[in-house]
Structure formats: structure tokens, C-alpha cells
Coordinates of C-alpha atoms and ligand atoms in Angstrom, one line a residue:
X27 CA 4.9 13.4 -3.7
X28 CA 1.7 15.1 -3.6
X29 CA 1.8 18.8 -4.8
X30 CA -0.6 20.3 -2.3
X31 CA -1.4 19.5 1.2
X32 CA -4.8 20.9 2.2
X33 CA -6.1 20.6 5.5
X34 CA -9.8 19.5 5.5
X35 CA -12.4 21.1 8.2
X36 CA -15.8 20.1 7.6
X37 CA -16.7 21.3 10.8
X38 CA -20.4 20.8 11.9
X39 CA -24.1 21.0 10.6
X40 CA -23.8 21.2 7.0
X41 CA -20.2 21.6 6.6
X42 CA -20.4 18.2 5.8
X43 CA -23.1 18.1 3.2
X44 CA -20.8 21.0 1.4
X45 CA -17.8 19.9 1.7
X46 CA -18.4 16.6 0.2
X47 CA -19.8 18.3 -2.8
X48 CA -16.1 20.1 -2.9
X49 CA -14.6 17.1 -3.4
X50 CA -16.7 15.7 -6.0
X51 CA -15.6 18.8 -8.0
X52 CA -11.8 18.3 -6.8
X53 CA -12.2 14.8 -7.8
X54 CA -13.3 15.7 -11.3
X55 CA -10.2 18.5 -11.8
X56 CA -7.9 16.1 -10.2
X57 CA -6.1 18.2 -8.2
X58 CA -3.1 16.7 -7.3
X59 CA -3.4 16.9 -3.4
X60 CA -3.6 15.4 0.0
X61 CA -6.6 16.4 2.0
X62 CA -5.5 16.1 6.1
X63 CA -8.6 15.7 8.3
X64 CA -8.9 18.2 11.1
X65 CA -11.2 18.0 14.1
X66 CA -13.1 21.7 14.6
X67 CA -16.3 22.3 15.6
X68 CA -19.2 22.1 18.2
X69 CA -18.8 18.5 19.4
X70 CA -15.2 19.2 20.3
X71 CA -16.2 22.3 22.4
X72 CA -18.3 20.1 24.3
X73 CA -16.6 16.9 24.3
X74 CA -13.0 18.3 25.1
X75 CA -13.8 22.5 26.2
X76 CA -12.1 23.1 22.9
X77 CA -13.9 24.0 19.4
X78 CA -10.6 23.8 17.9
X79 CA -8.0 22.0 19.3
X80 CA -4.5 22.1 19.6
X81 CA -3.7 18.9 17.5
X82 CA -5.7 20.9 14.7
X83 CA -3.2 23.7 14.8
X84 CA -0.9 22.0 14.3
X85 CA -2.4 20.6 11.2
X86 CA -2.0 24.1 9.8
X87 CA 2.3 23.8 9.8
X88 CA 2.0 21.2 7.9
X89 CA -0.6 22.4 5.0
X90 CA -0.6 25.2 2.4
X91 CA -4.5 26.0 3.0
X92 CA -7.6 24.8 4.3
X93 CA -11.1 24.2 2.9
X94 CA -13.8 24.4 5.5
X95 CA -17.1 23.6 6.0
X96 CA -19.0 25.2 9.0
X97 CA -19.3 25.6 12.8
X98 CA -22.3 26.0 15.2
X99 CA -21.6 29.2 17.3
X100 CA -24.0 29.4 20.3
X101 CA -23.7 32.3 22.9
X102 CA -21.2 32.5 26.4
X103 CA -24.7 30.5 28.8
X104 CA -25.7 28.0 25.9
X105 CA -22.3 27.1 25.2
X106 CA -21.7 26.4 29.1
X107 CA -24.5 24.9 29.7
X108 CA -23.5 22.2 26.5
X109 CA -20.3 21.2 27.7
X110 CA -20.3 17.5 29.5
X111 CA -20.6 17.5 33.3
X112 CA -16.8 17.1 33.8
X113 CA -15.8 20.1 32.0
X114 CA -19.1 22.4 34.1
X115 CA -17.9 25.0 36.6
X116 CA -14.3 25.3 34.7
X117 CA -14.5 28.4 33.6
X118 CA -14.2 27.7 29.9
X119 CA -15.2 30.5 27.4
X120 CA -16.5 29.6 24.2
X121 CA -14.8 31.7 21.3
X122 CA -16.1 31.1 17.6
X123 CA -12.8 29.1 16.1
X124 CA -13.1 31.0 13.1
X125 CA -12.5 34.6 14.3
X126 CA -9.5 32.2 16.2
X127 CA -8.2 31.3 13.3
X128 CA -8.1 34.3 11.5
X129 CA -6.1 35.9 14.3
X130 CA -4.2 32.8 15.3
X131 CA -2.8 32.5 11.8
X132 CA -2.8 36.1 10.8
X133 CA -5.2 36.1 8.1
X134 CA -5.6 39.2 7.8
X135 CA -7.9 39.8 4.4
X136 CA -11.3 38.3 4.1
X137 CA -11.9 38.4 0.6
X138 CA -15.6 38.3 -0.6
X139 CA -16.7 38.3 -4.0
X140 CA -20.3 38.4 -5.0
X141 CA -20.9 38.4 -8.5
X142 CA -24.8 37.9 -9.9
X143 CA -24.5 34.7 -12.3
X144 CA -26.7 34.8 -15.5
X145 CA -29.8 32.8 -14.9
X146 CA -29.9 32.4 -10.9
X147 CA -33.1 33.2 -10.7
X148 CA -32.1 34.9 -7.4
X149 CA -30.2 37.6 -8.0
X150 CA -31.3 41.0 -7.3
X151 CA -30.0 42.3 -10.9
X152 CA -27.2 40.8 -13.4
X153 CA -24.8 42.9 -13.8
X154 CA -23.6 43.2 -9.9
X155 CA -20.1 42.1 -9.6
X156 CA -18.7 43.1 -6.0
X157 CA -16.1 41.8 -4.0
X158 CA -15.8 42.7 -0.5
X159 CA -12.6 43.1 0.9
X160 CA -13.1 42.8 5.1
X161 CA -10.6 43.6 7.5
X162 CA -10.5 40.1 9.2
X163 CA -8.8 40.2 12.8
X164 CA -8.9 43.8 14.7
X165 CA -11.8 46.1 14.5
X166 CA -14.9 45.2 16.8
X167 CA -13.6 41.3 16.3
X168 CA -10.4 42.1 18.3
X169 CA -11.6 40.4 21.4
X170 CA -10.9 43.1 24.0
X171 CA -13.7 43.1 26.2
X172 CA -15.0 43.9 29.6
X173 CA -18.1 42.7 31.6
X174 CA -17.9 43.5 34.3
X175 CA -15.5 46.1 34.0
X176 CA -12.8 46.5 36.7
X177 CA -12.8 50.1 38.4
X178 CA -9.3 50.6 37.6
X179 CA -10.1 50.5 34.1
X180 CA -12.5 52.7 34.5
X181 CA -10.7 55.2 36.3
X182 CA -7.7 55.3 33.5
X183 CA -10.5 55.6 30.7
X184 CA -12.1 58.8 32.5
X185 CA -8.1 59.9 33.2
X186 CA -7.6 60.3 29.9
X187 CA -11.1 60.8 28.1
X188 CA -13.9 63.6 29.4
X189 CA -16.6 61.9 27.9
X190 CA -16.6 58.8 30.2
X191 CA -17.3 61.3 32.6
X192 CA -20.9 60.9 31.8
X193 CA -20.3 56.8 33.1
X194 CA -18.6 57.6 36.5
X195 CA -20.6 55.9 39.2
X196 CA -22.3 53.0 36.9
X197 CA -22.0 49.8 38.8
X198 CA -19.2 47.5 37.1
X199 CA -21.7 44.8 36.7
X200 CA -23.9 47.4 34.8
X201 CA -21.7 48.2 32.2
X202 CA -19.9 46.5 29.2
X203 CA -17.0 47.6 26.7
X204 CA -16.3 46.2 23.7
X205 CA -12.8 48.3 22.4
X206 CA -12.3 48.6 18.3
X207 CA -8.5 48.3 17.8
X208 CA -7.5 49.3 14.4
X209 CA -4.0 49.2 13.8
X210 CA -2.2 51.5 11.1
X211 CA -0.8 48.5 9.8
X212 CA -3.7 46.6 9.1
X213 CA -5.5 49.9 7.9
X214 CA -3.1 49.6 5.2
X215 CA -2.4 46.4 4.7
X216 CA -6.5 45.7 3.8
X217 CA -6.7 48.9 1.9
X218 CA -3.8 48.1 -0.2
X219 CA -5.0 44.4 -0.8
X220 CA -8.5 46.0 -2.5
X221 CA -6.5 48.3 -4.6
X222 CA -4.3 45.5 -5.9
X223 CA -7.0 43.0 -6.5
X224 CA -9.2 45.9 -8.3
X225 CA -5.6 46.9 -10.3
X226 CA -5.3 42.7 -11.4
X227 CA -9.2 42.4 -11.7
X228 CA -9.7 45.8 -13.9
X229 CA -11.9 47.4 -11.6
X230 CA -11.9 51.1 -12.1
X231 CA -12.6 52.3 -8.3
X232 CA -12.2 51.0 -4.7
X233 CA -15.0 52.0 -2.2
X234 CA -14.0 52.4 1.1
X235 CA -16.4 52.3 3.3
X236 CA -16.5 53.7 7.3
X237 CA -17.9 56.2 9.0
X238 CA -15.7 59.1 10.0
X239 CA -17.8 61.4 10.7
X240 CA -18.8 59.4 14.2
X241 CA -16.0 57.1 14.8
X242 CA -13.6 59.3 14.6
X243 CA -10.3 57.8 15.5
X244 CA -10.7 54.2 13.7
X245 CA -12.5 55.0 10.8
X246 CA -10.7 57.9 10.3
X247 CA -7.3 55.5 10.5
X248 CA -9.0 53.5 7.8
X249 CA -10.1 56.7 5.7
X250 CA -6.7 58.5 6.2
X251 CA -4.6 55.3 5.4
X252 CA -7.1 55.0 2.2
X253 CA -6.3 57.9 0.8
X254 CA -2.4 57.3 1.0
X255 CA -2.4 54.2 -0.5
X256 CA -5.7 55.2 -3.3
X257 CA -2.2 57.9 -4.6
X258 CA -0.1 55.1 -5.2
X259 CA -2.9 53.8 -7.8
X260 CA -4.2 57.0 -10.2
X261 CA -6.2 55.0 -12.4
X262 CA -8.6 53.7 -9.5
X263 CA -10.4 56.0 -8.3
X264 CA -11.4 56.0 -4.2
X265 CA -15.0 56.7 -3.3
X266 CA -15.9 57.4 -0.1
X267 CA -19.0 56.5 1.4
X268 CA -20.4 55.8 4.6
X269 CA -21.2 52.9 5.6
X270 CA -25.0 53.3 6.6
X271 CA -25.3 55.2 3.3
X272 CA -23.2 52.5 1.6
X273 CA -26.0 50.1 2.7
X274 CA -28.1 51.9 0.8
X275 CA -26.8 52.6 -2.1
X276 CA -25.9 48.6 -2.5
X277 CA -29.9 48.5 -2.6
X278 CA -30.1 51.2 -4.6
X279 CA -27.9 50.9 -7.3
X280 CA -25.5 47.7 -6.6
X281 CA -24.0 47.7 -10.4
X282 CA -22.2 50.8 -9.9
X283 CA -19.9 49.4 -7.1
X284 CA -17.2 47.2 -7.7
X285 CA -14.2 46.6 -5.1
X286 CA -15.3 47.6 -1.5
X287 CA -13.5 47.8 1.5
X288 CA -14.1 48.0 5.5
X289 CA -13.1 47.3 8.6
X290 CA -14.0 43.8 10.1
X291 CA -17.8 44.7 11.8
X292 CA -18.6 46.3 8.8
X293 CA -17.4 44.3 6.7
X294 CA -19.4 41.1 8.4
X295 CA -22.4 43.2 7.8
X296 CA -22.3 44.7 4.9
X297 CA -21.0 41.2 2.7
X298 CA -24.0 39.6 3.9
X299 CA -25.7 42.6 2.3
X300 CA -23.6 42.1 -1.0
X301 CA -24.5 38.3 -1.0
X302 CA -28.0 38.9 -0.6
X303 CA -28.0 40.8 -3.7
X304 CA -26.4 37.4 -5.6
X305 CA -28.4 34.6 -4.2
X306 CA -28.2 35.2 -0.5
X307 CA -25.6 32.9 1.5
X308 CA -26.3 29.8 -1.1
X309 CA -24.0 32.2 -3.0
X310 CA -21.3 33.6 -0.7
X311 CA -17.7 32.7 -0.6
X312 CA -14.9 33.9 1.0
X313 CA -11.1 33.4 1.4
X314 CA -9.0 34.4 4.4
X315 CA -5.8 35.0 3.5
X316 CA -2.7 35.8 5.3
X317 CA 0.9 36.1 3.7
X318 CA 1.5 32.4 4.8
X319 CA -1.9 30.5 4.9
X320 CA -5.4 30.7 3.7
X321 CA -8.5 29.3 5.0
X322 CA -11.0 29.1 2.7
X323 CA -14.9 29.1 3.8
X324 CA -18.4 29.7 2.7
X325 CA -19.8 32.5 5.0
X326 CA -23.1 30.8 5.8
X327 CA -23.7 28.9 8.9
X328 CA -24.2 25.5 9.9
X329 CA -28.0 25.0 9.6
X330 CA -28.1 22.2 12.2
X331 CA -31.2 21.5 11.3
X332 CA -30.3 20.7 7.5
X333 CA -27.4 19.1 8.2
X334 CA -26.9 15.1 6.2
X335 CA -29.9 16.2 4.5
X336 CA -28.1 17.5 1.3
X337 CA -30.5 20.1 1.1
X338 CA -28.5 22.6 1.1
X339 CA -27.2 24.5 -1.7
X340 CA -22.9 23.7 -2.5
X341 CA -22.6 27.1 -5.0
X342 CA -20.7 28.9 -2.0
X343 CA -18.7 26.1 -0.9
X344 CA -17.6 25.5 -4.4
X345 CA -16.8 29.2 -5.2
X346 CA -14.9 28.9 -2.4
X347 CA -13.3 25.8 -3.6
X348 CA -12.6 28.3 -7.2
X349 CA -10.9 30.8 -4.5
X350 CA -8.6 27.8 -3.4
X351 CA -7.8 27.3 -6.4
X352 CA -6.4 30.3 -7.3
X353 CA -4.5 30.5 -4.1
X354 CA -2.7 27.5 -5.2
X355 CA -2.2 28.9 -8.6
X356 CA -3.8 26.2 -10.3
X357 CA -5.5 29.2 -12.8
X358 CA -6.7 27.0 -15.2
X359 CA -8.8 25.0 -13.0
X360 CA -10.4 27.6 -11.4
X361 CA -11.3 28.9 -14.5
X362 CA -12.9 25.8 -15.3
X363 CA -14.8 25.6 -12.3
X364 CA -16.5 29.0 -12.4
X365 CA -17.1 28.2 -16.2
X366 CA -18.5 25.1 -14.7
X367 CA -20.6 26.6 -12.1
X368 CA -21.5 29.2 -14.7
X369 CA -22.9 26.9 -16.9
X370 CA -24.8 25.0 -14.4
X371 CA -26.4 28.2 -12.9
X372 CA -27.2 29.6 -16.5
X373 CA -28.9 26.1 -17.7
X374 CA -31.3 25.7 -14.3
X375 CA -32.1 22.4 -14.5
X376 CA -30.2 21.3 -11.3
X377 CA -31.1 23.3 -8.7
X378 CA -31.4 23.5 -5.2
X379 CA -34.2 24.3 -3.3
X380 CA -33.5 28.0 -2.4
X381 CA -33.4 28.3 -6.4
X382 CA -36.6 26.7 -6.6
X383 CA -35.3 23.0 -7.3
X384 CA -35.3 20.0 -5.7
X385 CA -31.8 18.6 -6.2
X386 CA -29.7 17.3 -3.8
X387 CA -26.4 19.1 -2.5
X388 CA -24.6 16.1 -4.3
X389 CA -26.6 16.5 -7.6
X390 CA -25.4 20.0 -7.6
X391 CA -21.6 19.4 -7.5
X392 CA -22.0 16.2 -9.4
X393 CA -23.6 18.3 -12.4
X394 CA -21.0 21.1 -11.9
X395 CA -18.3 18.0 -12.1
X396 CA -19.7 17.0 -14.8
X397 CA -19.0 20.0 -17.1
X398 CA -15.4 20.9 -16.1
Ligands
IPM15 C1 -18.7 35.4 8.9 C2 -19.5 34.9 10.1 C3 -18.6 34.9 11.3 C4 -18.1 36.4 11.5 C5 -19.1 34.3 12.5 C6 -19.6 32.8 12.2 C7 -18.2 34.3 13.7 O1 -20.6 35.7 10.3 O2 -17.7 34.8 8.5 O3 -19.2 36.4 8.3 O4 -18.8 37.1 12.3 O5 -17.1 36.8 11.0
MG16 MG1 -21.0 37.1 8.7

């Protein structure tokens, strides 16, 4: 028998391209594992009125972890207007599958390192090693939304809070909320995940970064939880920043952060921010870990208009691939990759065209392969 089961989403666009390159590098470790196909993506939306259907969820029972690729996310109209005739006029919402699946299976930490490599010629400066730790299913991604928004909920809301007053008599149709749920438990549950990674990793502080002094009630959840768990840890110091300012200082002076952590808006925002200081999305990985599955993910998207061309760069597909890795506990081969991918980066003489190459997706991971 196999050791691991891994369920396999390419997805659409690109997640193809990248997620062959992941196996070319799997291939070379020989990981001792079964890779289970799952359907996900934009032509299942519009073929069945389902991005990610139920046969794929079930596909997650019988797995440890996922790999995937990446999905096509188009607006509420566009999305309607692309599904075939028979599934028109049914009132089907598109959701993106991957905030689904994060809440589906309870993957509550999206963890994000960005670390500058020696030699990509992209990074901003060489010594940056963050790693974003992202809330990764309540926050502004909780889903509760209103549009038009029914009178009665309006009433309750001014019932209980004197500044709707300033709303009363907008026209349901002329008004949309979006609520940010932040639960104490998750509060704690992200913040505690950033101080134990930065505890195992040797990182001497954990950022946390909100904005109290506006949103009141949910960052100040987040900021007081912070500080309870920060006292359980007195070598790691808590710093906190805003998270406008935090923005900032990334550009400002990125090698003095280390471990940051957020709520899920934020932390959407502000990891594209990290990543941009490594490489830009070529570069970003991510895992999203729950306490019984993982889905592991580069964070770019699916580039339709790359996709099959193996243009595109593998690096955060195959980071990614390293996060796996060390989900399944197979430490030495992680360590191998990176050193692989290290090596690779630091050499520069397969490169794709972001980097200022011309090799191929495949080249990439086959020259990574080649020195693990
Ligand atoms: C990410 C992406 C997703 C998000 C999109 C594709 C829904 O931007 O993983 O950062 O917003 O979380
Ligand atoms: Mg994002």
C-alpha cells in the first residue's frame, strides 16, 4: 500500500502547466504516493452549475492533502452569463471553490512564507524572510452578505446600533453589507499558529497586524486575543502595527519583519505585498491547513491566457509542493527540494520569463529535478 494519498486539483488556466512541473519534481523524490484526480474549476461551473462538485468532496475523505493548481474566478453577471443555456435563469451563485474549501474543510491557517532566494534577480532585497500567517475562513471572507438588504434587517441593525441611524430611509436596493465575523476562537487559534511556527522556526517576534483603532470590535478581538496568547511565549516578542502602516513599513524596511499575522482581508492583501517583495506571485506559496486536511496552493491565478503555454513560472507551485512535503513529514525531502530550488534560483541559467529567461515551465522543474 501506498503511504500517501493526495488528491490532485489542477484546476484551470495554468494549474495545469504548474502542476505538471510538481510532479516532475515528485517523480524525482519518489514520494511514495497515490495522486487521486479531482474535477474543480471553471468548466465545471459552467458545465454542471458547480466549480466544485460534490464527487470532488468526497475525494477529500479519502486523502491526507491536496496539491492544487488554479481556478478562474469571474464576478456574480460574468459567471451567469457563462453557464450553458440549461442551467440560465436557475438562480445559481458562483462562489470561488477555494474560499469553499477552506471553510468546507475547516482550514483555518493560510500559511504564506516569502523568503527572497539568493540570486532571483527579482527580489526587492536578500535578506527578507516573512511568512504570513492569514486567517483563512471568517473575517471579510465569511460570506455573510446582503444586496439588497431586507428591511427587517435593517431595522434590527439600527435597534441595536445608533450609527445606522445615519442609513435609515436608503432604498434596500441602494445599499450593500458585507459583515466581518471574527470569532474568539479563530482569533486565537491563527494567533497561536504564528507564535508556534515563529517558536519552531527561531523567529524572534510575531507582528500582528489590524487596525484597532477603526475597527474596533474585530481587530480589537484579534489584538486582544494576541496579546494573551504573545504571554504564553516570552522569548517572542509581539509588535503591533497597523495594517495600513504595516504596508508601509514592508516597503520600507521588509528585513526587519519576520512572522506576521492578520485576519483573512488583510491577510489576502498584504501577502501579495510580501510576495511582491520576493519575486511577485512566480514566488508565492501557500498551505491551508486545518487540524485534519491541508490544501496546498500557489496564490497566483490562472492566467487563462498563458495557460498550456508553459510559460509560466513553477517556483510557487513547487514551494508549495516543499509545504506538502513537510505536512506529510517527509522532512528530508523537503529539504531537498528547497536546496534544489535554491540552487536552481542562485545559478540563473534556467529561468523563466518573469526572471528574464526563456525556459519553459517544464525546463524549470526538470532542472530543479535534476539537482535533488
Ligand atoms: C488568494 C486569492 C483568493 C483569495 C481568491 C482567488 C479567492 O487571492 O488565495 O490569495 O482571495 O483568498
Ligand atoms: Mg490573494
Amino acid at each position: 500500500m501506498t503511504k500517501h494519498k493526495i488528491a490532485w486539483l489542477p484546476g484551470d488556466g495554468i494549474g495545469n502547466d504548474v502542476m505538471e512541473a510538481a510532479r516532475i519534481v515528485l517523480s524525482k523524490l519518489e514520494l511514495d504516493a497515490e495522486y487521486l484526480h479531482g474535477d474543480i474549476g471553471w468548466d465545471f461551473w459552467c458545465k454542471e452549475g458547480d466549480p466544485l462538485p460534490a464527487r470532488t468532496i468526497e475525494l477529500f475523505d479519502k486523502t491526507d492533502c491536496a496539491l492544487f493548481g488554479a481556478i478562474t474566478s469571474k464576478p456574480k453577471e460574468e459567471a451567469q452569463q457563462e453557464l450553458i443555456p440549461e442551467l440560465q435563469n436557475k438562480n445559481l451563485d458562483y462562489y470561488s471553490p477555494i474560499v469553499r474549501l477552506r471553510q468546507e474543510l475547516q482550514l483555518r491557517t493560510n500559511l504564506r512564507p516569502c523568503k527572497a532566494f539568493a540570486g532571483n534577480p527579482l527580489n526587492f532585497r536578500d535578506d527578507i524572510d516573512l511568512v504570513v500567517f492569514r486567517e483563512n475562513t471568517e473575517g471579510m471572507y465569511s460570506g455573510v452578505e446582503f444586496h439588497p438588504v431586507p428591511q427587517d434587517v435593517m431595522d434590527t441593525l439600527t435597534a441595536h446600533h445608533p450609527k445606522m441611524k445615519r442609513f435609515a430611509g436608503v432604498l434596500p436596493d441602494e445599499i450593500a453589507i458585507s459583515l466581518r465575523i471574527i470569532t474568539q476562537e479563530a482569533a486565537q487559534n491563527i494567533i497561536a499558529d504564528a507564535f508556534e511556527y515563529a517558536k519552531k522556526h527561531g523567529y524572534g517576534s510575531v507582528t500582528i497586524a489590524e487596525k484597532p483603532n477603526v475597527i474596533r470590535e474585530t481587530s480589537g478581538m484579534m489584538i486582544r486575543e494576541a496579546r494573551k496568547v504573545a504571554a504564553g511565549y516570552p522569548d517572542i516578542e509581539l509588535w503591533e502595527t497597523n495594517i495600513d502602516a504595516m504596508a508601509m513599513w514592508l516597503i520600507k524596511n521588509p528585513q526587519n519583519y519576520g512572522v506576521i499575522v492578520t485576519s483573512n482581508l488583510f491577510g489576502d492583501i498584504i501577502s501579495d505585498l510580501c510576495a511582491q517583495l520576493v519575486g511577485g506571485l512566480g514566488f508565492a506559496a501557500s498551505g491551508n491547513i486545518g487540524d485534519d486536511y491541508a490544501v496546498f496552493e500557489p496564490t497566483h491565478g490562472s492566467a487563462p491566457k498563458y495557460a498550456g503555454q508553459y510559460k509560466v513560472n513553477p517556483m510557487a507551485m513547487l514551494i508549495s509542493t516543499k509545504l506538502m512535503l513537510e505536512y506529510l513529514q517527509e522532512d528530508e525531502m523537503a529539504v531537498k527540494l528547497e536546496r534544489a530550488i535554491s540552487q536552481v534560483i542562485l545559478e540563473g541559467k534556467v529561468r523563466t520569463y518573469d526572471m528574464g529567461g526563456s525556459s519553459s515551465t517544464l525546463d524549470v522543474a526538470k532542472e530543479v529535478a535534476s539537482k535533488i
